[in-house]
Coordinates of N, CA and C in Angstrom, one line a residue:
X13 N 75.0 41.0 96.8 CA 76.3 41.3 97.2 C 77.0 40.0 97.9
X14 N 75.9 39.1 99.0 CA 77.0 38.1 99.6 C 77.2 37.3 98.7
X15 N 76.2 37.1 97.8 CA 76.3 36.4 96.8 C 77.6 36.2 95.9
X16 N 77.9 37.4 95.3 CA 78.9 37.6 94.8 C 80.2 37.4 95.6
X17 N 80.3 37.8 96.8 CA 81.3 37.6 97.8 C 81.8 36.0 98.0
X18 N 80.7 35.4 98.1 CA 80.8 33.6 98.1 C 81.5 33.4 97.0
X19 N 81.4 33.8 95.8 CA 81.9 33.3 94.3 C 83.3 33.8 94.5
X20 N 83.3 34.9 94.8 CA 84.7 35.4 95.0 C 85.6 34.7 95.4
X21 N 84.9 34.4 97.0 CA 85.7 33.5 97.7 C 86.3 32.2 97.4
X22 N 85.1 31.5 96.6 CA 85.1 30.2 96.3 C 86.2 30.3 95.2
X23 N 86.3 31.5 94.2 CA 87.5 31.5 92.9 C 88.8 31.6 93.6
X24 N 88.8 32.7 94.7 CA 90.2 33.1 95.5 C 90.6 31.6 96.0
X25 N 89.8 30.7 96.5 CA 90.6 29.5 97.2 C 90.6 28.5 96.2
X26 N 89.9 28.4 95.4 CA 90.3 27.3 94.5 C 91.3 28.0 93.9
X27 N 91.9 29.1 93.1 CA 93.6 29.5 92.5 C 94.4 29.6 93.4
X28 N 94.1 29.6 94.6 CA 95.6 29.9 95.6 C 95.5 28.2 96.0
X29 N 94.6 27.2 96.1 CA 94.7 26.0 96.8 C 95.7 25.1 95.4
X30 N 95.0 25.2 94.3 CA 95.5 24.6 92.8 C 97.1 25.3 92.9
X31 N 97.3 26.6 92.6 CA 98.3 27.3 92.6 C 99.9 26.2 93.5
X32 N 99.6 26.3 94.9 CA 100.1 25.6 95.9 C 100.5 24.2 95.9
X33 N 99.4 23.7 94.2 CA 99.7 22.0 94.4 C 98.7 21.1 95.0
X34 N 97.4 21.3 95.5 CA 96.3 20.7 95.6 C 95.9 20.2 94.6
X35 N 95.4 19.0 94.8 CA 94.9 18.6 93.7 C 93.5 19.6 93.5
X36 N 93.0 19.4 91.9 CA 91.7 20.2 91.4 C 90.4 19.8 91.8
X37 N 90.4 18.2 92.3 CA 88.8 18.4 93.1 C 88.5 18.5 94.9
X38 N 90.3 18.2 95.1 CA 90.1 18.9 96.7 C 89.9 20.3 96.8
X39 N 90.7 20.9 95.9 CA 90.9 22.1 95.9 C 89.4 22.7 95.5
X40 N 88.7 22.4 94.9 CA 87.3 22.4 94.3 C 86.3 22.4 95.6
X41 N 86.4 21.5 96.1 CA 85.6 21.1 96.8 C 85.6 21.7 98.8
X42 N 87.2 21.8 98.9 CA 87.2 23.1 99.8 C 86.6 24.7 99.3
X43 N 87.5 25.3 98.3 CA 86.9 26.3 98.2 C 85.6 26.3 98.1
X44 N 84.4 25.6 97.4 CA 83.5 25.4 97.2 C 82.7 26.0 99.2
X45 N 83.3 24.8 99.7 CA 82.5 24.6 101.2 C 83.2 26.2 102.1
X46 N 84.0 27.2 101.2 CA 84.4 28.5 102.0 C 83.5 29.5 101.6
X47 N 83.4 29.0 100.1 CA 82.4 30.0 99.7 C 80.9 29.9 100.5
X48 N 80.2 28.6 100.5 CA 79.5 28.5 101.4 C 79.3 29.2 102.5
X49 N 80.5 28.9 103.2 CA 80.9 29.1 105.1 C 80.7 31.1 105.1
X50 N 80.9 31.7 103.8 CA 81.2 33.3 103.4 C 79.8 33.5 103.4
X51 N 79.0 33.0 102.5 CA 77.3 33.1 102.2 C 76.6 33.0 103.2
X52 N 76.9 31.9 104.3 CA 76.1 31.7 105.6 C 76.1 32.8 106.0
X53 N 77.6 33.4 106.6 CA 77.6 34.2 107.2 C 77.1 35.9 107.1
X54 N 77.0 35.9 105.6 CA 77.1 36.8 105.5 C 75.4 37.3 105.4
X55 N 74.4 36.4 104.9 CA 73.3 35.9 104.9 C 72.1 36.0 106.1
X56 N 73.4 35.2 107.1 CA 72.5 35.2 108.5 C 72.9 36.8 109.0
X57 N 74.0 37.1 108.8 CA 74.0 38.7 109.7 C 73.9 39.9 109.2
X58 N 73.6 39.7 107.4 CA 73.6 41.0 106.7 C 72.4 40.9 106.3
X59 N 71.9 39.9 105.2 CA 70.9 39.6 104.4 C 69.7 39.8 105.1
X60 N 69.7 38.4 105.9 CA 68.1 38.0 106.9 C 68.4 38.7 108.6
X61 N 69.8 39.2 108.7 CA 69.7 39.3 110.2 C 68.7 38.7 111.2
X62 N 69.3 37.4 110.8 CA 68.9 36.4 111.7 C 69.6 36.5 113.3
X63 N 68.6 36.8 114.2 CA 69.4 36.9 115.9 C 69.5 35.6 116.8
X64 N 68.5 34.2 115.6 CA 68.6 33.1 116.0 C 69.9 32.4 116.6
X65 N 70.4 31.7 117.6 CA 71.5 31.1 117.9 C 71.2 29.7 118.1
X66 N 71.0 28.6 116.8 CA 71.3 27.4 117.3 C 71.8 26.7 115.8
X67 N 71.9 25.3 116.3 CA 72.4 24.4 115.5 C 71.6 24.3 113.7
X68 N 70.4 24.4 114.1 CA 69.6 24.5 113.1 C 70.0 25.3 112.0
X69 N 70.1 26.7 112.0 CA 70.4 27.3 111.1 C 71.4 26.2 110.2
X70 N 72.9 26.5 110.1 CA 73.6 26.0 109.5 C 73.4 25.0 108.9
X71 N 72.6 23.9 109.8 CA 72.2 22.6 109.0 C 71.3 22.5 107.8
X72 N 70.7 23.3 107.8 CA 69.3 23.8 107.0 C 69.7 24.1 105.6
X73 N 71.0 25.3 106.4 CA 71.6 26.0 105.0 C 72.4 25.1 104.4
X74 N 73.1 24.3 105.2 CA 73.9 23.3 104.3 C 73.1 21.8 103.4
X75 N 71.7 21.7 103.6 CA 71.0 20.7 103.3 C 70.5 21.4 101.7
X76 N 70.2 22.7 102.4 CA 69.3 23.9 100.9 C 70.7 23.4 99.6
X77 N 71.8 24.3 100.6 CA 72.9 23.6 99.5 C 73.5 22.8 98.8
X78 N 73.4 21.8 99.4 CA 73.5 20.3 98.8 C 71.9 20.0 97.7
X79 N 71.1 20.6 98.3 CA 69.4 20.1 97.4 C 69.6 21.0 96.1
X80 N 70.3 22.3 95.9 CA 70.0 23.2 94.7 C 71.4 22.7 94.0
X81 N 72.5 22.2 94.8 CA 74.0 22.1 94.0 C 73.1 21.0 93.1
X82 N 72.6 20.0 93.2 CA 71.7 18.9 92.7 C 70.8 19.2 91.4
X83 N 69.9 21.0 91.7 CA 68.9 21.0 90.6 C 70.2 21.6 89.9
X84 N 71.2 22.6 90.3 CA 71.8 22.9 89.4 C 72.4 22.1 88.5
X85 N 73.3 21.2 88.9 CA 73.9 20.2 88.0 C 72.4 19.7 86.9
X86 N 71.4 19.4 87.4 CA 70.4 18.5 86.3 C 70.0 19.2 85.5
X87 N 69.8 20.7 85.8 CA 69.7 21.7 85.2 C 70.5 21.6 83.7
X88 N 71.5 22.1 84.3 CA 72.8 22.5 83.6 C 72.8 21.4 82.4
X89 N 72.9 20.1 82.7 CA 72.8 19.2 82.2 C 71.4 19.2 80.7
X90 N 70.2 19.4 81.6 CA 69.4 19.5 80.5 C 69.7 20.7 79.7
X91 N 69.6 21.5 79.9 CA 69.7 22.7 79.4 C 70.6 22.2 77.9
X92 N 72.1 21.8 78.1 CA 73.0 21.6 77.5 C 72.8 21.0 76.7
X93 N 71.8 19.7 77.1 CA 71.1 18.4 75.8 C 69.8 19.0 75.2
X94 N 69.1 20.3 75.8 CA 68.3 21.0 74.7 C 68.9 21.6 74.0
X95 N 69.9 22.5 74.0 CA 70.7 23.1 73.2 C 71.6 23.1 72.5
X96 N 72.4 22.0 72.5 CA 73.4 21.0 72.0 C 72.9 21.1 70.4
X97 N 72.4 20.8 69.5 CA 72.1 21.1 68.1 C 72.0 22.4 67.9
X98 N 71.4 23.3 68.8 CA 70.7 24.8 68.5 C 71.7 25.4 67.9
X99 N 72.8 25.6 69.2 CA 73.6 26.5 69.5 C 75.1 25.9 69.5
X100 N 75.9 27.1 69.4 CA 77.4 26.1 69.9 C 77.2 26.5 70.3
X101 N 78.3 25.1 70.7 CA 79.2 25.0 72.0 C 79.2 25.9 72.9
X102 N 80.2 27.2 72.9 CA 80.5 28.0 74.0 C 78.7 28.7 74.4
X103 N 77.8 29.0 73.7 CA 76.3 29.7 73.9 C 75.8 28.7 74.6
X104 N 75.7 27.4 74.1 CA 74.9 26.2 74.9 C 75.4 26.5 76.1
X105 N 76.7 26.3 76.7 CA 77.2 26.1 78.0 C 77.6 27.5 78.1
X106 N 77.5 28.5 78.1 CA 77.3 29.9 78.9 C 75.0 30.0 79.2
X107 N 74.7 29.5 78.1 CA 73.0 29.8 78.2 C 72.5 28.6 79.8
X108 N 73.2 27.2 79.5 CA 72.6 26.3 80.6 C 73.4 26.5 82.1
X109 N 74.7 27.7 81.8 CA 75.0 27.7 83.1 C 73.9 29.1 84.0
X110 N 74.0 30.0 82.9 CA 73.0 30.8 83.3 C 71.5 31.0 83.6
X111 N 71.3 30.1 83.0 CA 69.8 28.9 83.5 C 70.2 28.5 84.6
X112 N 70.6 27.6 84.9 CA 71.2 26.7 86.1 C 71.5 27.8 87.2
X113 N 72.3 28.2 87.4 CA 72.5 29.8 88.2 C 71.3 30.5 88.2
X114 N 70.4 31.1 87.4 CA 69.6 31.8 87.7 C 68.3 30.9 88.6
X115 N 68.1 29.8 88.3 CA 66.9 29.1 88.6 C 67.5 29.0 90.7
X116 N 68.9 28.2 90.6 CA 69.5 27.5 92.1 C 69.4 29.4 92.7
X117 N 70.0 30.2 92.1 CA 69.6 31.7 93.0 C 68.6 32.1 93.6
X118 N 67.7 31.4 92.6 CA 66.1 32.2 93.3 C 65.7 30.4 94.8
X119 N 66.1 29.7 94.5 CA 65.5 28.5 95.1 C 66.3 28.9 96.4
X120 N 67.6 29.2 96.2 CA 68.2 29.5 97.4 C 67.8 30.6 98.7
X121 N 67.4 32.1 97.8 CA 66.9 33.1 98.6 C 65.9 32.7 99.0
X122 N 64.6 31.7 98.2 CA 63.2 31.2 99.1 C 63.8 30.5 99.7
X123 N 64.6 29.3 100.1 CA 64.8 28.7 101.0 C 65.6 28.8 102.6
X124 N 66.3 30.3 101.8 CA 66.4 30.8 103.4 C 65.8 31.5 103.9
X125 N 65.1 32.6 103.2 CA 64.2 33.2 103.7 C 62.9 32.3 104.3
X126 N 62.6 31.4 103.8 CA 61.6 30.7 104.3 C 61.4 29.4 105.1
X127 N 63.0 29.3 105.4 CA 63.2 28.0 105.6 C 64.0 28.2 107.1
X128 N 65.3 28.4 106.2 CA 66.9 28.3 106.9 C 66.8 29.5 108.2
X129 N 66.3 30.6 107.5 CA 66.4 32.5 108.6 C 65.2 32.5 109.3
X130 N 63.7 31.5 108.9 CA 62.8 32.0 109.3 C 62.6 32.4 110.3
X131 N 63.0 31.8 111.4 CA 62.9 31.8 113.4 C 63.3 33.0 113.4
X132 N 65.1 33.4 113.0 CA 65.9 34.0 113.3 C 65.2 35.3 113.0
X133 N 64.4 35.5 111.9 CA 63.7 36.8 111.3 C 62.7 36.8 112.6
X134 N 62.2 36.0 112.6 CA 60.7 36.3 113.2 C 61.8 36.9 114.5
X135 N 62.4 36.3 115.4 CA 63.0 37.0 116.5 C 63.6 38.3 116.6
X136 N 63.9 38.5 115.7 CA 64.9 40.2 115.4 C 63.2 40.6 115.3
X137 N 62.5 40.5 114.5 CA 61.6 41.3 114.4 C 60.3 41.9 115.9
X138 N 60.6 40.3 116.7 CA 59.9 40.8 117.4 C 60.4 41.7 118.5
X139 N 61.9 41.6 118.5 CA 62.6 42.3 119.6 C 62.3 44.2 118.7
X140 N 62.5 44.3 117.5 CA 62.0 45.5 117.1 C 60.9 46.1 117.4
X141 N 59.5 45.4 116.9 CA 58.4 45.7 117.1 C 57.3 45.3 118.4
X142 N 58.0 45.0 119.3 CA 57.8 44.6 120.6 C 56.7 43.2 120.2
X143 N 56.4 42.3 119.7 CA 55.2 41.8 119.6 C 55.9 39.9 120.1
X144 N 55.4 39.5 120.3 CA 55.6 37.9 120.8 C 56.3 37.3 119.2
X145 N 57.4 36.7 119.4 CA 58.3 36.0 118.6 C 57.7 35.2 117.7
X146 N 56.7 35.3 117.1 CA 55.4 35.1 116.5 C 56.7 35.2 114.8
X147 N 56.2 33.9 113.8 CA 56.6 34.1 112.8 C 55.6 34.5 111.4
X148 N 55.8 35.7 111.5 CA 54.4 36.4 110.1 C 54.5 36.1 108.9
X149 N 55.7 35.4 108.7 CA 56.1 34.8 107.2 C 57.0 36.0 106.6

């Protein structure tokens, strides 16, 4: 669901920023960083209910994001140059975006859950189950 909520977001501000007269890769590249700013949030207090408060989080998540925007694009890219003879056009590039998307989705949930939320989990948890802020993975 935040998932989808980010994409939302990211389409709602890149047509109202374009719309308005922004150019297409500011406009791109903000919406882009709202949809983000929508996923953090929604991630750290729905998803992982993370009760962590520091600087770390955010950085982590913004690093994860920047490292999978990367496999996506290479992804995408290969996918497209394997495909490119097979398939048209429009199947090539709906198949390598769906590759690309499916692979950066799963990298993203292991990396917050394992990375970005870890602390923050292990703390909620230990305030639930009374036990030392101990991280169980």
């Amino acid at each position: 669901m935040i998932g989808g909520l980010s994409v939302l977001t990211d389409l709602a501000v890149y047509v109202l920023l374009v719309q308005i007269g922004v150019g297409s890769h500011a406009a791109k590249a903000t919406s882009y960083v709202s949809g983000m700013t929508v996923g953090y949030i929604g991630n750290k207090l729905w998803t992982f209910e993370s009760s962590r408060r520091s600087a770390d989080e955010p950085i982590a998540y913004a690093i994860l994001y920047c490292l999978t925007l990367g496999v996506n694009v290479v992804v995408n890219a290969a996918c497209l140059s394997a495909f490119d003879e097979r398939l048209s056009p429009p199947a090539s590039r709906g198949l390598a975006f769906l590759l690309a998307t499916g692979l950066t989705t799963i990298l993203n949930f292991l990396g917050m859950r394992f990375v970005t939320f870890r602390s923050g989990i292990a703390q909620r948890r230990s305030r639930v189950d009374g036990t030392p802020g101990v991280d169980r993975g």
